[in-house]
Amino acid sequence: MVRVFMGSLALSVLIFTGCNDSTDIDSEISTLVQKYELTGDPLAGRDIPSVTDAKVKLGMKLFYSKHLSLGMDAACASCHHPFLGGGDGLSLPIGVEAVDPELVGPGRLHKSTGHYYDGGPTVPRNTPSTFNVALFDRTQFWDARIESINPVKGANGSVGTLLVPDSSDFDRTLWDSNVVANLPAAQANFPVTSGPEMRGFDYGSLQTKDDVRKYLVDRLRGLNGDLNATAISAWLEAFRDGFSAPGADASTLITRENIFNAIGEFERSQVFVDNPWNRYLKGDKNAISDKAKRGAYLFFSSYEDGGANCVQCHKGDFFTDEKLYVMAVPQIGRGKNGDNTTEDYGRENVTLNEEDRYKFRVPSLLNVEVTGPWGHDGAFVTLEGIVRHMLKPETALQFDENSLFQQGILVQCKDTKTNTERALQRLQENRRVGVSPHRSVNFSDEQVDELVAFLKTLTDPCVKDRECLKKWLPDYDSNESKALDLLEAKL
Ligand code: HEC
Ligand code: HEC
């Protein structure tokens, strides 16, 4: 009796749920989730430092200190601020020689007396977020010019050898991860050597990148005569705290490796993955709306099934395969070819291989709602804009630079149309010869809305909550913060 009763109950549940739209979409998503091996737990197997760790706290001070720029007018946080999604909210950044160095985000302008002034931003590429950099296993930068040679899943580049720029982006060298701890630590060595980002254009006697790094080490040790006594002793204390070495001296503690490894640890503590999508994957079927579920279906399903197959590049729980593709995002700004054109050949500038022209690394989409403007040069000022582009890059030909100006973003766009046309031709050629897996699809406005709704489920609420983010900001009331000249950032 009982068995029959149970059986018919189970059957009626099946019939009932079979008629329910929401359950249908849940099961369709569930099939895709299994196919793409999504777990809802991007941190599994990763070693993530806590924001309260001693070394992370030291890294925070270095990250916010203007002492790491030769002219003492820019810090990492001038472009990577937690309140701006770990970026700067600009299409293209301004590092040194800002009109107001304390102003971060929209309104930050290049001083008219600054080097290479053209009215617009000085740096040729958009600032990626430092949030979740602990989740990269292979690469750093839009052109992946920092790479882990034998990437191990979950290791963040902490195993084996790293391939990094040497005298130029295409002349690269090997660093041992026993010395340079991981990908973010390696990356942190570079902004300080970049003219428009932090180095500036004075100090002509410092010719190589290593000359600049050594100068900065000497500065923090108090050897250059450009810091006052309060600052010098504050740095020594900060390093003693950071490495729990109360008696150690400056030459033992303040080393290049310690500086950049500590900055890397601070960045690696900026993990924001507690989002509705992951809660949904872990079983809370109400964590995201039906509209977002339809968006998820479009994101993960194949072209044949009416989807956009975004997952073929935005793979896994981190939403990137860390590989490089041509997507023909409209090219704005100064360009990065170093040849007085406004072109940016992307990966080709690293490999000098023509086949890599216009390729850029797939960005993660976690917290993408707050990391705009979007694309390697920030050409898109709305999330909807970049989504429409991903669906159909041919629309780049209708790119309207006024969309930037309307947001108060001044960027030079004199060659945008011709540069973009060339990138688009390359995409079409790559498709023709089977190098690009991308296909354009025509989606309705409603479907675009659904995709955007899905992407917004990748936002960890903490990244929109200044109270929650405060842990990643220094204590500005302390005397130490003043001594170390930490950027206060008006925003
Ligand atoms: C002037 C603005 C600016 C400053 C200052 C700056 N960055 Fe960046 N950062 C950028 C830009 C632009 C890129 C992308 C460059 C590229 O890919 O060619 C970038 C890339 C990165 C990345 C790579 C992220 C990824 O997705 O691969 C990390 C990490 C990072 N910066 C950390 C730092 C640290 C640490 C500092 C300080 C030592 C710093 N940045 C200073 C603008 C800035
Ligand atoms: C063929 C690989 C590929 C496919 C398919 C693809 N993307 Fe991308 N996506 C990229 C690359 C590469 C970039 C960076 C391009 C650039 O800036 O030049 C990118 C950038 C983005 C960005 C900007 C992120 C940022 O931080 O700036 C968003 C959002 C995005 N893609 C969403 C999507 C969506 C939604 C789909 C499906 C409709 C999709 N992508 C399909 C490769 C792909």
XYZ file of C-alpha atoms in Angstrom, residues 12 120 129 170 182 237 257 265 277 281 298 306 349-350 420 444 470 482:
18
model
C 2.451 13.431 -9.695
C 42.807 62.760 -23.587
C 39.933 45.001 -12.294
C 58.235 41.211 -27.146
C 52.746 34.158 -8.511
C 57.964 49.374 10.708
C 60.710 40.629 -4.050
C 49.105 39.231 -1.738
C 24.700 32.795 -9.725
C 24.467 26.630 -8.755
C 21.428 31.936 -23.994
C 19.521 29.214 -30.418
C 52.931 43.215 -30.067
C 54.107 40.426 -27.743
C 38.090 49.125 -36.287
C 15.973 40.458 -29.958
C 36.269 49.340 3.584
C 50.075 60.168 6.327
